[in-house]
PDB file of C-alpha atoms in Angstrom:
ATOM      1  CA  UNK H   1     120.640 164.620 -62.944  1.00 74.00           C
ATOM      2  CA  UNK H   2     118.024 161.690 -62.634  1.00 92.00           C
ATOM      3  CA  UNK H   3     114.484 161.464 -64.136  1.00 92.00           C
ATOM      4  CA  UNK H   4     113.036 162.621 -61.407  1.00 93.00           C
ATOM      5  CA  UNK H   5     114.833 165.806 -61.623  1.00 94.00           C
ATOM      6  CA  UNK H   6     114.819 166.412 -65.200  1.00 94.00           C
ATOM      7  CA  UNK H   7     110.489 166.123 -64.905  1.00 94.00           C
ATOM      8  CA  UNK H   8     110.184 169.386 -62.586  1.00 94.00           C
ATOM      9  CA  UNK H   9     112.965 170.995 -64.098  1.00 94.00           C
ATOM     10  CA  UNK H  10     110.750 170.553 -67.432  1.00 93.00           C
ATOM     11  CA  UNK H  11     107.815 171.530 -65.263  1.00 93.00           C
ATOM     12  CA  UNK H  12     109.285 174.927 -64.246  1.00 94.00           C
ATOM     13  CA  UNK H  13     110.060 175.107 -67.656  1.00 92.00           C
ATOM     14  CA  UNK H  14     106.465 174.643 -68.760  1.00 94.00           C
ATOM     15  CA  UNK H  15     105.011 177.109 -66.242  1.00 92.00           C
ATOM     16  CA  UNK H  16     107.225 179.792 -67.920  1.00 94.00           C
ATOM     17  CA  UNK H  17     106.598 179.314 -71.110  1.00 92.00           C
ATOM     18  CA  UNK H  18     104.294 180.513 -74.167  1.00 92.00           C
ATOM     19  CA  UNK H  19     102.244 178.392 -75.842  1.00 91.00           C
ATOM     20  CA  UNK H  20     104.581 177.328 -78.543  1.00 88.00           C
ATOM     21  CA  UNK H  21     107.424 176.023 -76.275  1.00 93.00           C
ATOM     22  CA  UNK H  22     104.763 174.546 -74.484  1.00 94.00           C
ATOM     23  CA  UNK H  23     104.356 172.306 -77.204  1.00 92.00           C
ATOM     24  CA  UNK H  24     108.104 171.018 -77.365  1.00 93.00           C
ATOM     25  CA  UNK H  25     107.978 170.832 -73.270  1.00 94.00           C
ATOM     26  CA  UNK H  26     104.876 168.458 -73.466  1.00 94.00           C
ATOM     27  CA  UNK H  27     106.876 166.114 -75.917  1.00 94.00           C
ATOM     28  CA  UNK H  28     109.805 166.113 -73.732  1.00 93.00           C
ATOM     29  CA  UNK H  29     108.026 165.370 -70.806  1.00 94.00           C
ATOM     30  CA  UNK H  30     105.983 162.432 -72.751  1.00 95.00           C
ATOM     31  CA  UNK H  31     109.455 161.116 -74.246  1.00 94.00           C
ATOM     32  CA  UNK H  32     110.973 160.885 -70.381  1.00 92.00           C
ATOM     33  CA  UNK H  33     107.404 159.267 -68.418  1.00 94.00           C
ATOM     34  CA  UNK H  34     107.870 156.536 -71.576  1.00 94.00           C
ATOM     35  CA  UNK H  35     111.765 156.181 -71.074  1.00 95.00           C
ATOM     36  CA  UNK H  36     110.844 155.617 -66.923  1.00 94.00           C
ATOM     37  CA  UNK H  37     110.835 152.186 -65.112  1.00 93.00           C
ATOM     38  CA  UNK H  38     109.558 151.016 -62.499  1.00 93.00           C
ATOM     39  CA  UNK H  39     111.869 152.590 -59.993  1.00 94.00           C
ATOM     40  CA  UNK H  40     111.822 155.874 -61.662  1.00 92.00           C
ATOM     41  CA  UNK H  41     107.824 155.643 -61.538  1.00 93.00           C
ATOM     42  CA  UNK H  42     108.275 155.632 -57.874  1.00 94.00           C
ATOM     43  CA  UNK H  43     110.350 158.047 -57.110  1.00 93.00           C
ATOM     44  CA  UNK H  44     108.649 160.346 -59.403  1.00 94.00           C
ATOM     45  CA  UNK H  45     105.507 160.049 -57.736  1.00 94.00           C
ATOM     46  CA  UNK H  46     107.428 160.722 -54.002  1.00 94.00           C
ATOM     47  CA  UNK H  47     107.918 163.600 -55.703  1.00 93.00           C
ATOM     48  CA  UNK H  48     104.804 164.457 -57.074  1.00 94.00           C
ATOM     49  CA  UNK H  49     102.949 163.645 -53.456  1.00 95.00           C
ATOM     50  CA  UNK H  50     105.881 166.015 -51.679  1.00 94.00           C
ATOM     51  CA  UNK H  51     105.105 168.974 -54.708  1.00 93.00           C
ATOM     52  CA  UNK H  52     101.515 168.856 -53.910  1.00 91.00           C
ATOM     53  CA  UNK H  53     102.076 168.877 -50.337  1.00 91.00           C
ATOM     54  CA  UNK H  54     104.315 171.974 -50.343  1.00 91.00           C
ATOM     55  CA  UNK H  55     101.568 173.714 -53.350  1.00 92.00           C
ATOM     56  CA  UNK H  56      98.486 172.874 -50.352  1.00 87.00           C
ATOM     57  CA  UNK H  57     101.298 174.441 -48.124  1.00 85.00           C
ATOM     58  CA  UNK H  58     101.439 177.685 -50.104  1.00 88.00           C
ATOM     59  CA  UNK H  59      97.814 177.986 -50.849  1.00 86.00           C
ATOM     60  CA  UNK H  60      97.826 178.046 -46.821  1.00 82.00           C
ATOM     61  CA  UNK H  61      99.695 180.808 -46.607  1.00 82.00           C
ATOM     62  CA  UNK H  62      98.368 182.898 -49.141  1.00 86.00           C
ATOM     63  CA  UNK H  63      94.919 182.175 -47.657  1.00 84.00           C
ATOM     64  CA  UNK H  64      96.120 183.513 -44.209  1.00 83.00           C
ATOM     65  CA  UNK H  65      97.631 186.620 -45.893  1.00 86.00           C
ATOM     66  CA  UNK H  66      94.345 187.173 -47.718  1.00 86.00           C
ATOM     67  CA  UNK H  67      92.321 187.422 -44.157  1.00 87.00           C
ATOM     68  CA  UNK H  68      94.588 188.757 -42.658  1.00 85.00           C
ATOM     69  CA  UNK H  69      94.226 191.739 -45.658  1.00 87.00           C
ATOM     70  CA  UNK H  70      90.815 191.541 -45.534  1.00 85.00           C
ATOM     71  CA  UNK H  71      90.500 191.633 -41.592  1.00 87.00           C
ATOM     72  CA  UNK H  72      92.626 194.898 -41.778  1.00 87.00           C
ATOM     73  CA  UNK H  73      89.635 197.112 -42.685  1.00 86.00           C
ATOM     74  CA  UNK H  74      87.484 195.534 -40.434  1.00 88.00           C
ATOM     75  CA  UNK H  75      89.443 195.444 -36.825  1.00 86.00           C
ATOM     76  CA  UNK H  76      89.162 199.556 -36.459  1.00 88.00           C
ATOM     77  CA  UNK H  77      85.817 198.707 -36.136  1.00 89.00           C
ATOM     78  CA  UNK H  78      85.372 195.943 -33.815  1.00 90.00           C
ATOM     79  CA  UNK H  79      86.508 194.496 -30.837  1.00 92.00           C
ATOM     80  CA  UNK H  80      88.500 191.904 -31.178  1.00 93.00           C
ATOM     81  CA  UNK H  81      88.483 190.914 -27.503  1.00 95.00           C
ATOM     82  CA  UNK H  82      85.225 190.824 -28.177  1.00 96.00           C
ATOM     83  CA  UNK H  83      85.197 188.618 -30.576  1.00 96.00           C
ATOM     84  CA  UNK H  84      87.484 186.186 -29.359  1.00 97.00           C
ATOM     85  CA  UNK H  85      85.914 185.715 -25.750  1.00 97.00           C
ATOM     86  CA  UNK H  86      82.374 185.758 -27.124  1.00 97.00           C
ATOM     87  CA  UNK H  87      82.818 183.102 -30.085  1.00 97.00           C
ATOM     88  CA  UNK H  88      85.949 181.391 -28.576  1.00 98.00           C
ATOM     89  CA  UNK H  89      85.975 181.700 -25.790  1.00 98.00           C
ATOM     90  CA  UNK H  90      89.693 183.140 -25.841  1.00 97.00           C
ATOM     91  CA  UNK H  91      91.915 185.893 -25.608  1.00 97.00           C
ATOM     92  CA  UNK H  92      92.321 188.847 -27.952  1.00 95.00           C
ATOM     93  CA  UNK H  93      96.085 187.412 -27.703  1.00 96.00           C
ATOM     94  CA  UNK H  94      95.074 184.081 -28.987  1.00 97.00           C
ATOM     95  CA  UNK H  95      92.658 185.391 -31.741  1.00 96.00           C
ATOM     96  CA  UNK H  96      96.131 187.521 -32.948  1.00 94.00           C
ATOM     97  CA  UNK H  97      98.655 184.868 -33.076  1.00 95.00           C
ATOM     98  CA  UNK H  98      96.168 182.916 -35.548  1.00 94.00           C
ATOM     99  CA  UNK H  99      95.690 185.965 -37.455  1.00 92.00           C
ATOM    100  CA  UNK H 100      99.114 187.199 -37.908  1.00 90.00           C
ATOM    101  CA  UNK H 101     100.403 183.327 -37.840  1.00 89.00           C
ATOM    102  CA  UNK H 102     102.839 183.928 -34.721  1.00 91.00           C
ATOM    103  CA  UNK H 103     104.686 181.171 -33.854  1.00 91.00           C
ATOM    104  CA  UNK H 104     103.323 179.229 -30.660  1.00 91.00           C
ATOM    105  CA  UNK H 105     105.282 175.971 -29.555  1.00 91.00           C
ATOM    106  CA  UNK H 106     107.003 176.622 -31.993  1.00 92.00           C
ATOM    107  CA  UNK H 107     104.691 176.211 -34.259  1.00 90.00           C
ATOM    108  CA  UNK H 108     102.998 178.869 -37.248  1.00 89.00           C
ATOM    109  CA  UNK H 109      99.656 179.537 -35.573  1.00 92.00           C
ATOM    110  CA  UNK H 110      96.496 179.316 -38.103  1.00 91.00           C
ATOM    111  CA  UNK H 111      92.684 179.468 -37.471  1.00 93.00           C
ATOM    112  CA  UNK H 112      91.462 175.826 -38.517  1.00 92.00           C
ATOM    113  CA  UNK H 113      88.662 175.741 -40.600  1.00 92.00           C
ATOM    114  CA  UNK H 114      86.256 175.166 -38.059  1.00 96.00           C
ATOM    115  CA  UNK H 115      87.748 178.343 -36.278  1.00 96.00           C
ATOM    116  CA  UNK H 116      87.370 179.809 -39.971  1.00 94.00           C
ATOM    117  CA  UNK H 117      83.189 179.303 -39.450  1.00 95.00           C
ATOM    118  CA  UNK H 118      83.508 180.380 -36.523  1.00 97.00           C
ATOM    119  CA  UNK H 119      85.012 183.302 -37.260  1.00 96.00           C
ATOM    120  CA  UNK H 120      82.177 184.223 -40.515  1.00 95.00           C
ATOM    121  CA  UNK H 121      79.538 183.523 -38.047  1.00 97.00           C
ATOM    122  CA  UNK H 122      80.300 185.762 -35.495  1.00 96.00           C
ATOM    123  CA  UNK H 123      81.117 188.495 -37.847  1.00 95.00           C
ATOM    124  CA  UNK H 124      77.454 187.640 -39.583  1.00 96.00           C
ATOM    125  CA  UNK H 125      75.951 188.184 -36.245  1.00 96.00           C
ATOM    126  CA  UNK H 126      77.655 191.166 -35.606  1.00 95.00           C
ATOM    127  CA  UNK H 127      76.847 192.725 -38.691  1.00 94.00           C
ATOM    128  CA  UNK H 128      73.182 191.895 -38.000  1.00 96.00           C
ATOM    129  CA  UNK H 129      73.235 193.650 -34.526  1.00 94.00           C
ATOM    130  CA  UNK H 130      75.065 197.012 -36.164  1.00 92.00           C
ATOM    131  CA  UNK H 131      72.295 196.436 -39.158  1.00 94.00           C
ATOM    132  CA  UNK H 132      69.174 195.988 -36.576  1.00 94.00           C
ATOM    133  CA  UNK H 133      70.656 198.809 -34.580  1.00 91.00           C
ATOM    134  CA  UNK H 134      71.057 201.611 -37.555  1.00 91.00           C
ATOM    135  CA  UNK H 135      67.426 200.311 -38.782  1.00 92.00           C
ATOM    136  CA  UNK H 136      66.177 201.892 -35.501  1.00 89.00           C
ATOM    137  CA  UNK H 137      68.305 205.055 -35.797  1.00 86.00           C
TER     138      UNK H 137
END
């Protein structure tokens, strides 16, 4: 096992350990890092970059799941077709592809940060219209 693999093995052990064992693992990680030469450092840096990319991808997946869960309560009460057409200039299929993370052209479709801002503004706008109507009644 090379030093980079050992580092990530220790990282996983550290995440699963209690505080007492973490101190021991921290010491082993420190010793491992001290023993690394320039090549080891470069391999570790590449491994850490890949690890961050994986974390970022997992975070994005979680964000999409949270969005889907939150939208489940609202979707039956609003017209997705109206939102897609009025605020995005798109079809309801386009909207659902992004909401559900469907594959489009071989890639998982998701809302971009700009599209999420547009969706937020759309829901706020609809909410204001509903509140205004409610006040009139």
